[in-house]
Coordinates of C-alpha atoms in Angstrom, one line a residue:
M1 CA -30.8 21.1 -44.5
S2 CA -34.5 20.4 -45.0
A3 CA -37.0 20.5 -42.1
A4 CA -37.9 16.9 -42.6
V5 CA -34.3 15.7 -42.4
F6 CA -33.6 17.8 -39.4
L7 CA -36.7 16.5 -37.6
I8 CA -35.6 12.9 -38.3
G9 CA -32.2 13.8 -36.9
L10 CA -33.8 15.4 -33.8
F11 CA -35.9 12.3 -33.2
A12 CA -32.8 10.1 -33.6
S13 CA -30.8 12.3 -31.2
V14 CA -33.5 11.9 -28.5
L15 CA -33.4 8.1 -28.9
V16 CA -29.6 7.9 -28.8
V17 CA -29.3 10.2 -25.8
L18 CA -32.1 8.3 -24.0
M19 CA -30.3 5.0 -24.7
V20 CA -27.0 6.3 -23.4
T21 CA -28.7 7.7 -20.3
V22 CA -30.1 4.2 -19.5
L23 CA -26.7 2.6 -20.1
I24 CA -25.0 5.1 -17.7
G25 CA -27.7 4.6 -15.2
Q26 CA -27.0 0.9 -15.1
N27 CA -23.3 1.5 -14.3
Q28 CA -23.2 3.7 -11.3
S29 CA -20.2 2.0 -9.6
I30 CA -17.6 3.6 -11.8
P31 CA -16.1 6.9 -10.7
G32 CA -17.7 10.0 -12.3
T33 CA -20.7 8.2 -13.7
R34 CA -23.2 10.1 -11.5
S35 CA -22.1 13.4 -12.9
L36 CA -22.2 12.0 -16.4
L37 CA -25.7 10.6 -15.8
V38 CA -27.0 14.1 -14.7
A39 CA -25.3 15.6 -17.8
S40 CA -27.0 13.1 -20.1
V41 CA -30.4 13.7 -18.5
L42 CA -29.9 17.5 -19.0
E43 CA -29.1 16.8 -22.7
L44 CA -32.3 14.9 -23.0
Y45 CA -34.1 17.7 -21.3
W46 CA -32.6 20.3 -23.7
L47 CA -33.7 18.2 -26.7
L48 CA -37.2 18.1 -25.5
C49 CA -37.3 21.8 -24.8
Y50 CA -35.9 22.5 -28.3
A51 CA -38.6 20.4 -29.8
G52 CA -41.1 22.4 -27.8
E53 CA -39.6 25.6 -29.1
L54 CA -39.9 24.4 -32.7
F55 CA -43.6 23.3 -32.4
S56 CA -44.8 26.1 -30.1
P57 CA -48.1 27.7 -31.3
T58 CA -47.2 31.2 -30.1
V59 CA -44.1 33.4 -30.0
A60 CA -44.4 33.8 -26.3
L61 CA -44.3 30.1 -25.7
T62 CA -41.3 29.7 -28.0
E63 CA -39.4 32.2 -25.9
V64 CA -40.4 30.3 -22.7
F65 CA -38.9 27.1 -24.2
A66 CA -35.8 29.0 -25.3
R67 CA -35.3 30.1 -21.7
L68 CA -35.9 26.6 -20.4
E69 CA -33.3 25.2 -22.9
W70 CA -30.7 27.5 -21.4
A71 CA -31.5 26.4 -17.9
G72 CA -30.8 22.8 -18.9
A73 CA -27.6 23.5 -20.9
V74 CA -25.6 25.7 -18.5
F75 CA -24.5 22.9 -16.2
I76 CA -23.6 20.3 -18.8
P77 CA -19.9 21.5 -19.3
L78 CA -19.3 21.4 -15.5
L79 CA -20.8 18.0 -15.1
W80 CA -18.8 16.6 -18.0
T81 CA -15.6 18.0 -16.6
L82 CA -16.4 16.5 -13.2
F83 CA -16.9 13.1 -14.8
V84 CA -13.6 13.3 -16.6
V85 CA -11.7 14.4 -13.5
E86 CA -13.1 11.4 -11.5
Y87 CA -12.8 8.9 -14.3
T88 CA -9.1 9.7 -14.9
G89 CA -8.3 9.1 -11.2
R90 CA -8.2 12.7 -9.9
G91 CA -11.3 12.6 -7.8
Q92 CA -9.3 13.8 -4.8
Y93 CA -9.3 17.3 -6.4
I94 CA -13.0 17.5 -6.4
T95 CA -14.2 19.3 -3.3
R96 CA -17.4 21.1 -2.4
D97 CA -15.6 24.5 -2.4
R98 CA -14.1 24.0 -5.8
V99 CA -17.4 22.7 -7.3
A100 CA -19.2 25.6 -5.8
G101 CA -16.7 28.1 -7.3
L102 CA -17.0 26.5 -10.7
A103 CA -20.8 26.6 -10.5
I104 CA -20.9 30.4 -10.1
P105 CA -20.8 31.2 -13.9
P106 CA -23.7 28.9 -14.7
A107 CA -25.7 30.2 -11.7
L108 CA -25.2 33.8 -12.8
S109 CA -26.3 32.8 -16.3
L110 CA -29.5 31.4 -14.9
V111 CA -30.1 34.6 -13.1
S112 CA -29.6 36.6 -16.3
V113 CA -31.9 34.3 -18.2
A114 CA -34.6 34.8 -15.6
S115 CA -34.2 38.6 -15.3
S116 CA -32.8 40.0 -18.6
F117 CA -32.8 37.2 -21.2
E118 CA -33.3 39.4 -24.3
R119 CA -30.9 42.1 -23.1
L120 CA -27.9 40.0 -21.7
V121 CA -28.2 36.6 -23.3
R122 CA -30.0 36.7 -26.7
P123 CA -30.5 40.4 -27.8
N124 CA -32.7 41.1 -30.8
F125 CA -34.8 38.0 -30.2
V126 CA -37.0 37.2 -33.2
V127 CA -39.0 34.1 -34.0
Q128 CA -39.3 33.1 -37.7
N129 CA -41.3 30.4 -39.3
Y130 CA -39.5 27.9 -41.5
A131 CA -41.4 25.1 -43.1
G132 CA -43.9 25.2 -40.3
L133 CA -41.4 25.3 -37.5
N134 CA -40.5 28.1 -35.2
V135 CA -36.9 29.2 -35.6
V136 CA -35.2 31.6 -33.2
V137 CA -33.0 34.3 -34.7
A138 CA -31.0 36.4 -32.2
D139 CA -27.7 37.8 -31.4
F140 CA -25.3 36.7 -28.6
G141 CA -25.2 38.9 -25.6
P142 CA -22.4 39.5 -23.1
I143 CA -23.6 36.8 -20.7
Y144 CA -23.7 34.3 -23.5
W145 CA -20.2 35.1 -24.6
L146 CA -18.9 34.9 -21.0
F147 CA -20.5 31.6 -20.5
A148 CA -19.3 30.3 -23.8
V149 CA -15.7 31.1 -23.0
Y150 CA -16.1 29.6 -19.5
A151 CA -17.6 26.4 -21.1
W152 CA -14.8 26.2 -23.7
L153 CA -12.1 26.5 -21.1
L154 CA -13.7 23.9 -18.9
V155 CA -14.3 21.3 -21.6
T156 CA -10.9 21.9 -23.1
S157 CA -9.3 21.2 -19.8
S158 CA -11.2 17.9 -19.6
L159 CA -10.1 17.0 -23.1
V160 CA -6.5 17.6 -22.1
L161 CA -6.9 15.2 -19.1
L162 CA -8.3 12.6 -21.5
V163 CA -5.4 13.1 -23.9
E164 CA -2.9 12.7 -21.0
F165 CA -4.8 9.6 -19.9
I166 CA -4.6 8.1 -23.5
V167 CA -0.8 8.7 -23.6
D168 CA -0.2 7.3 -20.2
Q169 CA -2.4 4.2 -20.6
R170 CA -1.1 3.3 -24.1
A171 CA -3.0 0.2 -25.1
L172 CA -4.7 -0.7 -21.8
Y173 CA -7.7 1.7 -21.7
Q174 CA -6.8 3.6 -24.9
N175 CA -9.8 2.8 -27.1
R176 CA -12.4 3.7 -24.5
A177 CA -10.6 6.9 -23.7
I178 CA -10.4 7.9 -27.4
A179 CA -14.1 7.3 -27.7
L180 CA -14.8 9.5 -24.7
L181 CA -12.4 12.1 -26.1
G182 CA -14.5 12.3 -29.2
A183 CA -17.7 12.5 -27.2
G184 CA -16.4 15.6 -25.5
A185 CA -14.7 17.2 -28.5
V186 CA -17.6 17.1 -30.9
P187 CA -20.0 19.4 -28.9
Q188 CA -17.0 21.6 -28.2
V189 CA -16.1 22.1 -31.8
A190 CA -19.8 22.6 -32.8
S191 CA -20.2 25.2 -30.0
V192 CA -17.3 27.2 -31.3
L193 CA -18.4 27.0 -34.9
N194 CA -22.0 28.0 -34.0
T195 CA -21.1 30.9 -31.7
T196 CA -18.4 32.4 -33.9
E197 CA -20.4 31.6 -37.1
L198 CA -17.2 30.3 -38.7
A199 CA -19.3 27.7 -40.5
G200 CA -21.7 30.4 -41.7
P201 CA -25.3 31.1 -40.6
V202 CA -27.5 28.1 -40.0
V203 CA -31.2 27.8 -39.7
F204 CA -31.4 25.0 -37.1
S205 CA -29.2 24.6 -34.1
L206 CA -26.3 22.1 -34.5
T207 CA -26.7 21.1 -30.9
P208 CA -29.1 18.1 -31.5
L209 CA -26.7 16.7 -34.1
T210 CA -23.7 17.1 -31.8
F211 CA -25.6 15.5 -28.9
A212 CA -26.4 12.5 -31.1
I213 CA -22.8 12.1 -32.2
S214 CA -21.4 12.6 -28.7
S215 CA -23.9 10.1 -27.2
G216 CA -23.1 7.6 -30.0
L217 CA -19.4 7.8 -29.2
A218 CA -20.2 7.3 -25.5
A219 CA -22.3 4.3 -26.4
V220 CA -19.3 2.8 -28.3
A221 CA -17.1 3.4 -25.3
I222 CA -19.6 1.6 -23.1
L223 CA -20.7 -1.2 -25.3
E224 CA -17.7 -1.9 -27.4
F225 CA -14.8 -1.0 -25.1
D226 CA -16.3 -1.7 -21.7
A227 CA -15.8 1.8 -20.4
F228 CA -18.1 1.3 -17.5
S229 CA -17.7 -2.4 -16.8
E230 CA -14.5 -1.8 -14.8
A231 CA -12.9 1.3 -13.3
P232 CA -9.7 2.3 -15.0
V233 CA -6.6 2.7 -12.8
A234 CA -4.8 5.8 -13.8
P235 CA -0.9 5.4 -13.8
H236 CA -0.4 8.3 -11.4
L237 CA -3.0 6.9 -9.0
A238 CA -1.5 3.4 -9.2
T239 CA 2.0 4.9 -8.5
E240 CA 0.7 7.0 -5.6
T241 CA -1.1 4.0 -4.1
A242 CA 1.9 1.8 -4.4
V243 CA 4.1 4.4 -2.7
E244 CA 1.5 4.8 0.1
A245 CA 1.5 1.0 0.6
I246 CA 5.3 0.7 0.8
E247 CA 6.2 -0.1 4.4
D248 CA 9.7 1.4 4.0
P249 CA 9.9 5.2 4.8
T250 CA 10.1 7.0 1.4
F251 CA 10.9 10.8 1.0
V252 CA 10.8 12.8 -2.2
L253 CA 13.3 15.7 -2.2
D254 CA 13.6 18.5 -4.8
S255 CA 16.9 19.8 -6.2
N256 CA 17.3 22.0 -3.1
D257 CA 17.0 18.9 -0.7
T258 CA 13.6 20.0 0.5
V259 CA 10.9 17.4 1.2
V260 CA 8.1 17.7 -1.3
D261 CA 6.3 14.4 -0.6
A262 CA 6.5 11.4 1.7
N263 CA 4.6 8.2 2.4
P264 CA 2.8 7.3 5.7
A265 CA 5.8 5.3 6.9
A266 CA 8.0 8.4 6.5
H267 CA 5.5 10.5 8.5
S268 CA 5.6 7.9 11.3
L269 CA 9.4 7.8 11.3
V270 CA 9.8 11.6 11.8
A271 CA 6.6 12.0 13.8
M272 CA 5.2 14.7 11.5
D273 CA 2.0 14.9 9.4
R274 CA 2.2 15.6 5.7
E275 CA 1.4 19.3 6.0
S276 CA 4.3 19.8 8.5
L277 CA 6.7 17.6 6.7
V278 CA 6.4 19.0 3.2
G279 CA 8.7 22.0 2.8
T280 CA 11.1 20.8 5.6
P281 CA 14.8 20.9 4.6
R282 CA 16.6 17.5 4.6
E283 CA 19.3 18.6 7.0
T284 CA 16.7 19.3 9.8
L285 CA 15.4 15.8 9.7
A286 CA 17.5 13.5 11.9
P287 CA 17.0 10.3 9.7
L288 CA 18.0 12.2 6.5
A289 CA 20.7 14.4 7.9
G290 CA 23.3 11.6 8.1
I291 CA 22.8 10.5 4.5
D292 CA 25.5 11.4 2.0
P293 CA 23.6 12.9 -1.0
E294 CA 26.4 11.9 -3.3
S295 CA 26.2 8.3 -2.3
A296 CA 23.7 5.8 -3.8
G297 CA 23.5 3.9 -0.5
S298 CA 24.5 4.1 3.1
T299 CA 23.5 2.8 6.5
I300 CA 22.1 5.1 9.2
T301 CA 21.0 4.7 12.8
V302 CA 17.8 6.1 14.2
E303 CA 17.3 6.1 18.0
R304 CA 13.8 6.4 19.5
D305 CA 12.7 5.7 23.0
G306 CA 16.2 4.3 23.8
E307 CA 16.0 1.7 21.0
K308 CA 18.2 1.8 17.9
T309 CA 16.9 1.0 14.5
Y310 CA 19.2 0.6 11.5
Y311 CA 18.3 1.5 8.0
D312 CA 19.8 1.1 4.6
A313 CA 19.3 4.4 2.8
Q314 CA 19.0 4.3 -1.0
S315 CA 19.0 7.6 -3.0
T316 CA 17.6 7.5 -6.5
P317 CA 17.8 10.6 -8.7
I318 CA 14.7 11.9 -10.4
D319 CA 16.2 12.5 -13.9
G320 CA 15.1 15.3 -16.1
D321 CA 17.2 15.8 -19.3
S322 CA 20.9 15.1 -19.7
D323 CA 21.9 18.2 -17.8
H324 CA 19.4 18.4 -15.0
T325 CA 18.1 16.4 -12.1
F326 CA 14.8 17.4 -10.6
G327 CA 15.3 15.8 -7.2
T328 CA 15.9 12.6 -5.3
V329 CA 13.8 9.8 -3.9
V330 CA 15.2 8.5 -0.6
T331 CA 14.1 5.1 0.6
L332 CA 15.0 3.8 4.1
R333 CA 14.8 0.0 4.6
D334 CA 14.8 -1.3 8.1
V335 CA 17.7 -3.8 8.3
T336 CA 17.8 -4.1 12.1
D337 CA 16.8 -7.8 12.1
R338 CA 19.3 -8.5 9.3
R339 CA 22.0 -6.7 11.2
E340 CA 21.3 -8.5 14.4
R341 CA 21.2 -11.8 12.5
K342 CA 24.6 -11.1 11.0
Q343 CA 25.9 -10.2 14.4
R344 CA 24.6 -13.5 15.8
L345 CA 26.2 -15.4 12.9
D346 CA 29.5 -13.6 13.3
A347 CA 29.3 -14.5 17.0
L348 CA 28.6 -18.1 16.1
N349 CA 31.5 -18.1 13.7
D350 CA 33.8 -16.8 16.4
V351 CA 32.6 -19.4 18.9
L352 CA 32.9 -22.3 16.5
R353 CA 36.3 -21.1 15.4
A354 CA 37.5 -20.7 19.0
T355 CA 36.0 -24.1 20.0
I356 CA 37.6 -26.0 17.1
Q357 CA 40.9 -24.2 17.7
E358 CA 40.9 -25.0 21.4
E359 CA 39.8 -28.7 20.9
M360 CA 42.3 -29.3 18.1
T361 CA 45.1 -27.8 20.2
T362 CA 44.2 -30.1 23.0
V363 CA 44.2 -33.1 20.6
Q364 CA 47.5 -32.0 19.2
R365 CA 49.1 -31.8 22.6
A366 CA 47.7 -35.2 23.6
V367 CA 49.2 -36.8 20.5
E368 CA 52.6 -35.1 20.9
D369 CA 52.9 -35.8 24.7
A370 CA 51.3 -39.3 24.7
D371 CA 52.7 -41.2 27.7
D372 CA 49.6 -43.2 28.5
E373 CA 47.8 -44.6 25.5
V374 CA 44.4 -45.1 27.3
S375 CA 44.3 -41.7 28.8
D376 CA 45.2 -40.2 25.4
I377 CA 42.2 -42.0 23.9
D378 CA 39.9 -40.7 26.6
V379 CA 41.2 -37.2 26.0
L380 CA 40.5 -37.5 22.3
R381 CA 37.1 -38.9 22.9
E382 CA 36.2 -36.1 25.3
Q383 CA 37.4 -33.3 23.0
A384 CA 35.6 -34.9 20.0
S385 CA 32.4 -35.1 22.1
V386 CA 32.7 -31.4 22.9
A387 CA 33.2 -30.4 19.3
L388 CA 30.3 -32.6 18.2
G389 CA 28.1 -31.1 20.9
V390 CA 28.9 -27.6 19.7
S391 CA 28.2 -28.8 16.1
D392 CA 24.8 -30.0 17.2
R393 CA 24.0 -26.6 18.7
A394 CA 25.0 -25.0 15.4
G395 CA 22.6 -27.3 13.6
D396 CA 19.8 -26.1 15.9
L397 CA 20.8 -22.6 15.0
A398 CA 20.2 -23.2 11.3
A399 CA 16.5 -23.3 11.9
M400 CA 16.6 -19.9 13.5
V401 CA 18.7 -18.0 10.9
E402 CA 15.7 -17.4 8.6
P403 CA 12.6 -17.5 10.9
E404 CA 10.3 -16.1 8.3
A405 CA 10.7 -19.4 6.4
E406 CA 9.3 -21.4 9.3
S407 CA 5.7 -22.4 9.0
P408 CA 3.4 -22.1 12.1
A409 CA 3.7 -25.2 14.3
D410 CA 1.2 -27.0 16.4
I411 CA 2.9 -27.3 19.8
V412 CA 0.7 -30.2 21.0
P413 CA 2.5 -33.0 19.0
I414 CA 5.8 -31.2 19.3
I415 CA 5.7 -31.3 23.1
H416 CA 4.8 -34.9 23.2
E417 CA 7.4 -36.0 20.6
E418 CA 10.2 -34.0 22.2
I419 CA 9.5 -35.4 25.6
E420 CA 9.6 -38.9 24.3
A421 CA 12.8 -38.3 22.4
A422 CA 14.4 -36.8 25.6
R423 CA 13.3 -39.8 27.6
E424 CA 15.1 -42.1 25.2
W425 CA 18.1 -39.8 25.2
K426 CA 18.3 -39.5 29.0
P427 CA 16.4 -42.5 30.5
E428 CA 17.7 -41.8 33.9
V429 CA 15.8 -38.4 34.0
S430 CA 12.1 -38.3 34.8
F431 CA 10.2 -35.9 32.5
V432 CA 6.9 -34.8 34.1
L433 CA 4.3 -33.1 31.9
D434 CA 1.8 -31.1 33.9
A435 CA -0.6 -29.7 31.3
T436 CA -4.0 -30.4 29.6
L437 CA -3.5 -29.7 26.0
G438 CA -6.2 -29.2 23.4
E439 CA -6.1 -30.3 19.8
W440 CA -4.4 -27.2 18.4
A441 CA -2.2 -24.5 19.7
Y442 CA -0.3 -22.9 16.9
C443 CA 2.7 -20.6 17.3
S444 CA 6.0 -19.8 15.5
G445 CA 7.8 -22.7 13.9
L446 CA 10.8 -21.8 16.1
F447 CA 9.0 -23.3 19.0
E448 CA 10.3 -26.7 18.2
P449 CA 14.1 -26.1 18.3
V450 CA 13.8 -23.7 21.3
F451 CA 11.8 -26.3 23.3
R452 CA 14.1 -29.1 22.3
V453 CA 17.2 -27.2 23.4
S454 CA 15.6 -26.0 26.6
L455 CA 14.4 -29.5 27.5
R456 CA 17.7 -31.2 27.0
Q457 CA 19.6 -28.4 28.8
A458 CA 17.3 -28.8 31.8
A459 CA 18.0 -32.6 31.8
E460 CA 21.7 -32.1 31.7
R461 CA 21.5 -29.6 34.6
S462 CA 19.3 -31.9 36.7
L463 CA 21.9 -34.7 36.4
Q464 CA 24.5 -32.5 38.1
E465 CA 22.9 -32.2 41.5
V466 CA 20.4 -35.0 42.5
A467 CA 20.3 -38.8 42.4
E468 CA 16.8 -38.8 41.0
P469 CA 16.8 -36.0 38.5
V470 CA 13.4 -34.6 37.4
V471 CA 12.5 -32.1 34.6
G472 CA 9.1 -30.5 34.9
I473 CA 7.1 -29.2 31.9
S474 CA 4.0 -27.1 32.2
V475 CA 2.0 -25.4 29.5
D476 CA -0.4 -22.5 29.5
A477 CA -2.1 -22.0 26.1
G478 CA -3.9 -18.7 26.4
P479 CA -6.0 -17.0 23.7
E480 CA -3.1 -14.7 22.7
A481 CA 0.1 -16.6 23.7
V482 CA 1.5 -19.9 24.7
T483 CA 3.7 -20.1 27.8
V484 CA 5.8 -23.2 28.3
S485 CA 7.7 -23.6 31.6
V486 CA 10.7 -26.0 31.8
S487 CA 12.1 -26.5 35.3
D488 CA 15.1 -28.5 36.6
S489 CA 16.7 -29.3 39.9
G490 CA 20.1 -28.2 38.9
P491 CA 22.3 -25.5 40.5
P492 CA 21.3 -21.9 40.4
L493 CA 22.3 -20.0 37.3
T494 CA 25.4 -17.8 37.4
D495 CA 25.3 -14.2 36.4
H496 CA 27.1 -15.1 33.2
E497 CA 24.5 -17.8 32.4
R498 CA 21.7 -15.4 33.0
A499 CA 23.3 -12.8 30.8
V500 CA 23.6 -15.4 27.9
L501 CA 19.9 -16.3 28.3
R502 CA 19.0 -12.6 28.1
G503 CA 21.3 -12.1 25.0
E504 CA 23.6 -9.7 27.0
T505 CA 26.8 -11.5 26.3
R506 CA 28.2 -14.2 24.0
P507 CA 28.6 -17.9 25.0
R508 CA 32.0 -19.2 26.0
P509 CA 33.9 -21.3 23.4
S510 CA 33.7 -25.1 24.0
D511 CA 30.7 -24.6 26.4
Q512 CA 27.8 -26.6 25.0
A513 CA 25.4 -25.4 27.8
D514 CA 26.3 -21.8 27.0
M515 CA 25.7 -22.4 23.4
S516 CA 22.3 -23.9 24.2
R517 CA 21.3 -20.9 26.4
W518 CA 22.3 -18.6 23.6
L519 CA 20.2 -20.4 21.1
V520 CA 17.1 -20.3 23.4
N521 CA 17.5 -16.5 23.6
W522 CA 17.9 -16.1 19.9
G523 CA 14.9 -18.3 19.0
I524 CA 12.7 -16.5 21.4
E525 CA 13.7 -13.1 20.1
Q526 CA 13.1 -14.1 16.5
A527 CA 9.6 -15.4 17.3
D528 CA 8.8 -12.1 19.1
G529 CA 8.4 -14.0 22.3
T530 CA 9.7 -13.5 25.9
I531 CA 11.8 -15.4 28.4
R532 CA 11.6 -15.2 32.1
I533 CA 14.0 -16.9 34.6
G534 CA 12.6 -18.2 37.8
E535 CA 14.3 -19.7 40.9
D536 CA 12.8 -20.9 44.2
G537 CA 15.9 -22.3 45.9
E538 CA 15.4 -25.8 44.7
H539 CA 14.4 -25.4 41.1
T540 CA 15.4 -23.2 38.2
S541 CA 12.7 -22.6 35.5
L542 CA 12.6 -21.0 32.1
E543 CA 9.2 -19.6 31.1
L544 CA 9.1 -19.4 27.3
T545 CA 6.2 -17.3 25.9
F546 CA 5.4 -17.4 22.2
P547 CA 2.6 -15.4 20.5
R548 CA -0.2 -17.6 19.0
T549 CA -0.6 -17.6 15.3
D550 CA -3.1 -19.0 12.7
G551 CA -2.4 -22.5 11.6
D552 CA -2.5 -21.5 7.9

């Protein structure tokens, strides 16, 4: 290579590296770009020092620039590797201690350059003149070889990470990753060829050329493939984040049924942090001990603080080859609400079946033993009314079976509309609203059926005792919850009626009032509210509290 061609290449290398340095500096929001920016600045620094070496007027000054070159180059492999580790989504592995440990070889090299450059780094240092340029001819000392091996291993590991990234990402970020792979591989290959002299002796260093090619490929990745316009999401990082975000407790077990990983929900379930949980045998963890490892799914019960929670346990094998399984992923899905809902529906089914059977039996007897036509009609009308009343309560229940489907409701119009409807239904009852309602007070959509049933139940109870029945309604719309109190002048509640309101027992068949009380309890529970029963000797009140929600 002629000196003129080489100088043109050197000048072009400076321009390309400078351009890439500016591009990297404009994209500092992408993981790893800070390390890459420092590496690019050090490449530019090396090129300028090498130019000073070539044009130095004295041998002593040439040696000074040769030492300065080394000071700029020793940290480039480490900075490149840090960039790749962060860029491919493994930034959590970069810690101060690890970086400090990896920086020891470059630091020792700098000490050697400062103290014994010609003995440990470049023995037999000679400066020759070639076409008016100073060219350094020297051997490679032990520190040079140790650093070279260190740099090769470090950069090779970064290239392996990029290859893995290319394979995992397939088409998504593949082009930019391939360009970055080339940017890291070209200097690596040139360093091996130059140090081992496999390509034969050369007059000028190959480093400027490799910096130009490497920076050019980096520019292609940035400008053509948008390498730094958006941060790539590594598959392993996306998977880990997805597992972390899963609300269901998830455990990863190895082939010996030992926990090797778990998400935060699992840590919370067993009340153990990750360090304590990893390495724990499955059989020592209460939630996992009851799971049949041979079964794909089962139901387990976990009791904490006196409350039982039911989980569907799903076991998924981590397949290796056709003859081996590496482990199992166990996911626990909370089915407590679904189980309680099913129990409620089963209870409703039992009540409806018993009610229909009882009423139809009465109808059948009335028909078979009909002695008085009028009384038989009255009996039939009464039994039909009971059956229809129970059917109405079942209709109210339908709104409570899937509470998550209910949109938030503004209680202000609901209260007014339900009171007006109740007045039309029972005109002989006085409904008195004692409340100052604002424009909006949103809570669960279950408020409407619960308030309707409570209001009508209070009206029916008041009609049992006094000549002028009154139902009182008061509302307290606080910042966190809404409490609606419905009071009546009916008889005191029995122990059974209280138990139904608290959800402690099932309603009696053919008892519309019992069914109403049961529905009030269910609706309140599904809305995460509370119910309080109050009595002062003359009135019975139900205080229904619903958490407030946004109106969206």
